[in-house]
C-alpha positions as semicolon CSV with decimal commas, in nm:
position;residue;x (nm);y (nm);z (nm)
1;M;10,278;11,064;11,958
2;L;10,213;10,760;12,205
3;L;10,320;10,549;11,949
4;D;10,621;10,372;12,150
5;D;10,851;10,168;11,994
6;D;10,837;9,813;12,197
7;R;10,428;9,903;12,264
8;L;10,240;9,586;12,373
9;F;10,602;9,396;12,417
10;P;10,647;9,197;12,762
11;Q;10,785;9,421;13,084
12;D;11,045;9,189;13,125
13;S;11,347;9,226;12,932
14;K;11,365;8,873;12,785
15;G;11,058;8,809;12,668
16;R;11,023;9,223;12,504
17;D;11,353;9,084;12,309
18;I;11,184;8,762;12,193
19;A;10,914;9,015;12,096
20;R;11,117;9,247;11,915
21;A;11,245;8,963;11,739
22;L;10,981;8,774;11,681
23;Y;10,759;9,100;11,510
24;A;11,130;9,211;11,317
25;S;11,039;8,867;11,114
26;V;10,673;9,014;11,009
27;R;10,619;9,333;11,054
28;D;10,698;9,367;10,666
29;L;10,478;9,087;10,610
30;P;10,199;9,131;10,321
31;I;9,868;9,234;10,440
32;V;9,587;8,975;10,374
33;S;9,233;9,113;10,452
34;P;9,001;8,870;10,353
35;H;8,696;9,042;10,602
36;G;8,600;9,426;10,590
37;H;8,365;9,678;10,507
38;T;8,600;9,937;10,252
39;D;8,384;10,073;10,038
40;P;8,486;9,879;9,639
41;R;8,384;10,218;9,452
42;W;8,708;10,391;9,632
43;F;8,950;10,176;9,424
44;A;8,737;10,139;9,122
45;E;8,729;10,563;9,069
46;N;9,037;10,638;9,248
47;N;8,912;10,975;9,353
48;A;9,082;11,153;9,578
49;F;8,913;11,139;9,963
50;P;8,708;11,426;10,036
51;D;8,860;11,547;10,313
52;P;8,984;11,452;10,644
53;A;8,650;11,486;10,855
54;Q;8,517;11,242;10,582
55;L;8,803;10,980;10,621
56;F;8,858;10,964;10,961
57;V;8,514;11,066;11,159
58;T;8,195;11,080;10,956
59;P;8,218;10,685;10,842
60;D;8,355;10,540;11,203
61;H;8,126;10,419;11,418
62;Y;8,430;10,360;11,653
63;A;8,526;10,767;11,622
64;F;8,176;10,896;11,650
65;R;8,022;10,628;11,944
66;M;8,249;10,729;12,220
67;L;8,163;11,063;12,121
68;C;7,810;10,996;12,110
69;S;7,853;10,889;12,452
70;Q;7,974;11,182;12,608
71;G;7,636;11,386;12,436
72;V;7,767;11,549;12,082
73;P;7,509;11,498;11,859
74;L;7,628;11,277;11,542
75;E;7,489;11,548;11,308
76;T;7,754;11,757;11,395
77;L;7,956;11,541;11,345
78;G;7,829;11,477;10,973
79;V;7,680;11,140;11,024
80;P;7,425;11,115;10,702
81;S;7,062;11,141;10,858
82;A;6,757;10,884;10,714
83;D;6,488;11,137;10,830
84;G;6,604;11,403;10,681
85;R;6,731;11,643;10,934
86;P;7,024;11,857;10,873
87;V;7,344;11,734;10,934
88;E;7,717;11,992;10,960
89;T;7,933;11,942;10,664
90;D;8,193;12,129;10,689
91;G;8,487;11,950;10,717
92;R;8,663;12,163;10,923
93;K;8,409;12,215;11,211
94;I;8,390;11,833;11,243
95;W;8,743;11,773;11,221
96;Q;8,740;12,079;11,518
97;R;8,465;11,858;11,748
98;F;8,648;11,581;11,718
99;A;8,984;11,715;11,801
100;D;8,821;11,855;12,135
101;H;8,696;11,547;12,289
102;Y;8,970;11,291;12,168
103;Y;9,117;11,280;12,479
104;L;8,781;11,072;12,585
105;F;8,981;10,842;12,348
106;R;9,332;10,743;12,561
107;A;9,425;10,451;12,588
108;T;9,168;10,247;12,390
109;P;9,244;10,083;12,061
110;T;9,104;10,328;11,851
111;Q;9,316;10,577;11,943
112;M;9,606;10,373;11,911
113;W;9,482;10,302;11,568
114;M;9,427;10,726;11,472
115;D;9,759;10,772;11,613
116;Y;9,975;10,530;11,391
117;S;9,733;10,617;11,085
118;F;9,813;11,017;11,156
119;A;10,212;10,921;11,217
120;H;10,224;10,638;10,933
121;V;9,981;10,750;10,670
122;F;10,020;11,133;10,653
123;G;10,359;11,188;10,837
124;V;10,168;11,389;11,214
125;D;10,439;11,423;11,491
126;T;10,227;11,606;11,686
127;P;9,953;11,483;11,995
128;L;9,552;11,635;11,845
129;N;9,402;11,844;12,080
130;S;9,174;12,128;12,051
131;D;9,479;12,366;11,980
132;T;9,662;12,159;11,670
133;A;9,337;12,101;11,528
134;Q;9,376;12,302;11,229
135;D;9,724;12,248;11,138
136;I;9,682;11,843;11,127
137;Y;9,403;11,901;10,944
138;D;9,593;12,124;10,696
139;Q;9,822;11,871;10,648
140;I;9,620;11,543;10,603
141;Q;9,418;11,777;10,353
142;D;9,749;11,886;10,221
143;A;9,857;11,510;10,149
144;L;9,500;11,410;10,027
145;V;9,440;11,600;9,701
146;K;9,807;11,411;9,629
147;P;9,808;11,198;9,370
148;E;10,026;10,921;9,620
149;F;9,770;10,978;9,815
150;R;9,463;10,803;9,644
151;P;9,332;10,479;9,769
152;R;9,492;10,234;9,504
153;A;9,784;10,423;9,532
154;L;9,738;10,393;9,945
155;F;9,612;10,020;9,838
156;D;9,952;9,985;9,731
157;R;10,196;10,146;10,032
158;F;9,973;9,945;10,317
159;N;10,136;9,640;10,133
160;I;9,776;9,466;10,115
161;E;9,800;9,177;9,906
162;V;9,416;9,125;9,920
163;I;9,094;9,274;10,026
164;A;8,805;9,154;10,098
165;T;8,476;9,405;10,072
166;T;8,123;9,266;10,137
167;E;7,809;9,334;9,922
168;S;7,485;9,197;9,954
169;P;7,297;8,984;9,625
170;I;7,120;9,316;9,502
171;D;7,477;9,457;9,471
172;T;7,482;9,471;9,088
173;L;7,864;9,472;9,182
174;K;7,970;9,723;8,930
175;Y;8,259;9,883;9,095
176;H;8,397;9,526;9,164
177;E;8,417;9,511;8,736
178;M;8,549;9,837;8,729
179;V;8,866;9,735;8,911
180;R;8,895;9,363;8,751
181;D;8,873;9,594;8,401
182;S;9,090;9,841;8,517
183;D;9,485;9,791;8,435
184;W;9,555;9,867;8,773
185;N;9,664;9,522;8,945
186;G;9,522;9,526;9,298
187;R;9,331;9,245;9,416
188;V;8,966;9,338;9,536
189;I;8,775;9,102;9,551
190;T;8,374;9,036;9,755
191;A;8,232;8,816;9,944
192;Y;7,848;8,701;9,969
193;R;7,614;8,923;10,274
194;P;7,284;8,748;10,196
195;D;7,135;8,911;10,519
196;N;6,879;9,144;10,332
197;V;6,712;8,840;10,126
198;I;6,769;8,612;10,394
199;D;6,611;8,810;10,723
200;P;6,251;8,850;10,727
201;E;6,236;9,102;11,001
202;T;6,492;9,330;10,764
203;E;6,314;9,593;10,624
204;G;6,209;9,665;10,303
205;F;6,223;9,274;10,217
206;A;5,984;9,187;9,974
207;D;6,122;9,468;9,769
208;N;6,476;9,309;9,824
209;L;6,336;8,958;9,702
210;A;6,173;9,119;9,388
211;K;6,495;9,276;9,331
212;F;6,628;8,974;9,396
213;A;6,455;8,803;9,116
214;E;6,526;9,062;8,860
215;I;6,876;9,041;8,946
216;T;6,889;8,702;8,867
217;G;6,615;8,578;8,655
218;H;6,506;8,321;8,918
219;D;6,077;8,320;9,061
220;T;6,163;8,407;9,428
221;T;5,845;8,378;9,536
222;T;5,883;8,001;9,496
223;W;6,145;7,785;9,745
224;A;6,307;7,658;9,456
225;G;6,318;7,942;9,247
226;Y;6,477;8,098;9,586
227;L;6,726;7,918;9,605
228;D;6,817;7,880;9,278
229;A;6,846;8,227;9,294
230;H;7,107;8,248;9,587
231;R;7,345;7,967;9,345
232;A;7,300;8,182;9,032
233;R;7,419;8,465;9,226
234;R;7,675;8,326;9,457
235;A;7,835;8,203;9,067
236;D;7,847;8,608;9,027
237;F;8,043;8,679;9,313
238;A;8,254;8,429;9,313
239;A;8,304;8,552;8,958
240;M;8,427;8,853;9,088
241;G;8,679;8,662;9,268
242;A;8,473;8,590;9,630
243;T;8,546;8,278;9,814
244;S;8,343;8,340;10,124
245;T;8,016;8,454;10,256
246;D;7,836;8,609;10,514
247;H;7,603;8,596;10,764
248;G;7,536;8,836;11,010
249;H;7,247;8,700;11,240
250;P;7,149;8,788;11,568
251;T;7,183;8,433;11,729
252;A;7,396;8,098;11,617
253;R;7,080;7,926;11,577
254;T;7,040;7,718;11,335
255;E;6,776;7,458;11,177
256;N;6,702;7,150;10,927
257;L;6,327;7,149;10,827
258;T;6,247;6,915;10,670
259;D;5,957;7,150;10,489
260;P;6,126;7,420;10,494
261;A;5,902;7,562;10,177
262;A;5,603;7,590;10,422
263;L;5,782;7,805;10,628
264;F;5,919;8,040;10,335
265;D;5,551;8,047;10,174
266;K;5,449;8,214;10,548
267;I;5,697;8,425;10,562
268;L;5,634;8,519;10,196
269;T;5,278;8,645;10,331
270;G;5,441;8,868;10,556
271;N;5,244;8,750;10,837
272;F;5,465;8,559;11,074
273;T;5,616;8,557;11,400
274;A;5,929;8,700;11,564
275;E;5,995;8,304;11,608
276;D;5,869;8,228;11,252
277;A;6,201;8,500;11,168
278;D;6,489;8,326;11,346
279;M;6,375;7,952;11,233
280;F;6,448;8,087;10,862
281;R;6,696;8,254;10,958
282;G;6,853;7,925;11,110
283;H;6,716;7,698;10,869
284;M;6,917;7,886;10,591
285;L;7,287;7,888;10,759
286;T;7,173;7,568;10,686
287;E;7,123;7,537;10,344
288;M;7,432;7,851;10,258
289;A;7,580;7,536;10,384
290;R;7,509;7,335;10,187
291;M;7,579;7,555;9,925
292;S;7,889;7,620;10,008
293;I;7,976;7,232;10,006
294;D;7,896;7,260;9,689
295;D;8,023;7,546;9,544
296;G;8,349;7,557;9,772
297;L;8,280;7,935;9,917
298;V;8,374;7,996;10,339
299;M;8,123;8,073;10,548
300;Q;8,147;8,299;10,823
301;I;7,889;8,336;11,084
302;H;7,927;8,662;11,319
303;A;7,665;8,589;11,579
304;G;7,556;8,743;11,866
305;S;7,488;9,162;11,794
306;F;7,239;9,329;11,913
307;R;7,177;9,548;11,613
308;N;7,014;9,860;11,602
309;H;7,007;9,910;11,995
310;S;6,856;10,284;11,985
311;A;6,575;10,303;11,853
312;Q;6,568;10,675;11,830
313;T;6,930;10,657;11,627
314;F;6,802;10,392;11,426
315;A;6,518;10,585;11,311
316;G;6,669;10,914;11,281
317;F;7,040;10,782;11,108
318;G;6,966;10,439;10,996
319;R;7,203;10,127;11,017
320;D;7,526;10,083;11,171
321;K;7,557;10,389;11,388
322;G;7,742;10,284;11,710
323;F;7,454;10,078;11,826
324;D;7,463;9,753;11,807
325;I;7,566;9,551;12,138
326;P;7,727;9,231;12,237
327;R;7,441;8,952;12,375
328;Q;7,486;8,624;12,503
329;T;7,509;8,371;12,233
330;D;7,494;7,962;12,260
331;F;7,671;7,846;12,032
332;V;7,666;7,453;12,156
333;R;7,268;7,383;12,089
334;A;7,236;7,653;11,822
335;L;7,501;7,476;11,568
336;K;7,410;7,149;11,670
337;P;7,102;7,100;11,383
338;L;7,325;7,246;11,119
339;L;7,672;7,060;11,241
340;D;7,492;6,749;11,251
341;A;7,363;6,740;10,878
342;H;7,711;6,862;10,757
343;G;7,983;6,933;11,041
344;M;8,199;6,613;10,985
345;D;8,206;6,698;10,624
346;P;8,582;6,800;10,502
347;R;8,425;7,018;10,229
348;L;8,248;7,245;10,414
349;S;8,448;7,508;10,621
350;I;8,257;7,751;10,848
351;I;8,464;8,020;11,044
352;L;8,274;8,165;11,318
353;F;8,299;8,499;11,497
354;T;8,122;8,628;11,875
355;L;8,105;8,899;12,090
356;D;8,040;8,698;12,379
357;E;8,403;8,606;12,510
358;T;8,273;8,394;12,764
359;T;8,197;8,078;12,513
360;Y;8,590;8,117;12,398
361;A;8,710;7,822;12,666
362;R;8,332;7,666;12,732
363;E;8,178;7,660;12,399
364;L;8,401;7,786;12,117
365;A;8,778;7,622;12,130
366;P;8,592;7,260;12,191
367;L;8,359;7,306;11,901
368;V;8,658;7,408;11,664
369;G;8,895;7,222;11,876
370;V;8,746;6,848;11,693
371;Y;8,471;6,938;11,441
372;P;8,650;6,982;11,087
373;S;8,391;7,223;10,885
374;L;8,450;7,440;11,179
375;K;8,769;7,753;11,237
376;M;8,766;8,009;11,486
377;G;8,733;8,424;11,370
378;P;8,975;8,649;11,555
379;A;8,888;8,888;11,827
380;W;8,650;9,059;11,657
381;W;8,430;9,428;11,691
382;F;8,449;9,557;12,052
383;Y;8,749;9,277;12,165
384;D;9,003;9,347;11,849
385;S;9,189;9,535;12,084
386;P;9,541;9,428;12,307
387;E;9,355;9,311;12,580
388;G;9,075;9,145;12,371
389;M;9,321;8,941;12,177
390;M;9,545;8,836;12,393
391;R;9,234;8,682;12,579
392;Y;9,117;8,507;12,298
393;R;9,483;8,380;12,271
394;Q;9,527;8,241;12,619
395;L;9,163;8,103;12,598
396;M;9,129;7,984;12,226
397;T;9,523;7,848;12,186
398;E;9,480;7,569;12,544
399;T;9,183;7,344;12,340
400;A;9,178;7,456;11,997
401;G;9,552;7,485;11,958
402;F;9,690;7,794;11,652
403;Y;9,538;7,557;11,393
404;N;9,206;7,566;11,445
405;T;9,196;7,997;11,437
406;V;9,250;8,153;11,048
407;G;9,489;8,449;11,152
408;F;9,370;8,784;11,145
409;N;9,087;9,047;10,989
410;D;9,018;9,396;11,019
411;D;8,681;9,365;10,955
412;T;8,677;9,765;10,925
413;R;8,527;10,055;10,697
414;A;8,829;10,292;10,794
415;F;9,064;10,237;10,515
416;C;9,372;10,424;10,658
417;S;9,343;10,170;11,009
418;I;9,370;9,863;10,824
419;P;9,756;9,886;10,812
420;A;9,732;9,998;11,249
421;R;9,495;9,734;11,373
422;H;9,728;9,458;11,145
423;D;10,020;9,636;11,298
424;V;9,852;9,561;11,699
425;A;9,740;9,221;11,590
426;R;10,084;9,166;11,509
427;R;10,253;9,251;11,806
428;V;10,001;9,098;12,094
429;D;10,055;8,797;11,888
430;C;10,480;8,849;11,911
431;S;10,367;8,918;12,231
432;F;10,199;8,601;12,308
433;L;10,442;8,356;12,128
434;A;10,722;8,528;12,330
435;G;10,549;8,450;12,666
436;L;10,502;8,095;12,533
437;V;10,868;8,067;12,471
438;T;11,005;8,230;12,783
439;S;10,748;7,970;13,049
440;G;10,908;7,683;12,827
441;R;10,599;7,588;12,679
442;L;10,718;7,651;12,256
443;S;11,088;7,645;12,131
444;E;11,194;7,985;11,958
445;T;11,210;7,790;11,656
446;D;10,859;7,705;11,672
447;A;10,766;8,073;11,797
448;F;10,917;8,230;11,476
449;E;10,690;7,999;11,270
450;V;10,369;8,019;11,417
451;A;10,451;8,365;11,399
452;Q;10,391;8,331;10,985
453;D;10,176;8,176;11,010
454;L;9,937;8,400;11,226
455;T;10,054;8,687;11,052
456;Y;10,014;8,565;10,651
457;R;9,926;8,183;10,593
458;L;9,679;8,103;10,844
459;A;9,424;8,376;10,669
460;K;9,549;8,282;10,334
461;N;9,496;7,922;10,374
462;A;9,134;7,963;10,566
463;Y;9,001;8,193;10,329
464;R;9,108;7,948;10,025
465;L;9,336;8,279;9,889
């Protein structure tokens, strides 16, 4: 396997020795996973994962988007269809097809995550390829039927202290209730993701508002009732352990309208423009900020993704199928209405994420480096790679320092990749810190303290865990 003990460390011997020592001091710290998309049902029911293909391939857009780019149809990888077309259900065939194309991932972070999971979780000691595919499938499948490979056991084995899933306001949270009421002590909390009742361009928006009203008991056809429904549901989420909200908007636009009720009434008619929808989303970020000041939930803004770029794939397979593409994002002007209203309030905590790396040094580091309400989230999505993480540290640290950032979060649906992703982040941070030490910009004593902060303390503090 391509798992060099010194992977991602500096090439010079002095820097490598320092990085090794720093990494040894944080390698075994508990994993704090404050934002992600693992399924709470796994931990509630604690059933065995069905097979290697459904664990590693079918749910993971990092895996199937690469094969799609080389002409492999999604249905042959078992990705569920939205239009009724038949898809492959034989796990062995899916796994063989994945293995036949595994060479496509050479030098990508996906290969590093996969290889780590194969080796450290399942004890696989040979590279995955066409010839080894079925033997590795059997090895993983034989493990999955054992009690020690069920979700709760892996959670404990991975040394996860807390993990946050992400649910919408119309989710019943029944699986979180099941976890809470079980005799297992794993900490699985939720996060409030209200996009499907905030974004008027979401399919089924009117039906979602009706469900929102039903589940909260508030009239979501009036502006006051709609806001009360959010307040009530946020309280329900907090009761299930939530410490944060999450907002996946196309842009970072915010508004602070003087008459939002009029816009809301127009949205309810269904006769609105794209500009109306964007303005409403922008105003609702400011409303969510006001609610966060009241209830203490940390606010996350994941902006800058052109979601579901392929209309054909969206029609055939639905959302989250690998066709969300980064776009340019203006944070300085976009956030100003919200920041003018509440940016200096120390009770408000907003964590920003971007898919536009050009904004790190120009916009985001200066913003989070001065506004007390702002923090910068880690390198995200396409950039939670070794190179992306290193660029993030280089561009953010000079202006914002370390303590206006929030450590690392894995933001994944792929459960077995969580320790792999945290391992990469720890190695990259230790490599960055080693470079600061060898160039005389940071003392070795401070580097060891910062390593602990980046790995563990910053995430706990930022997410109020």
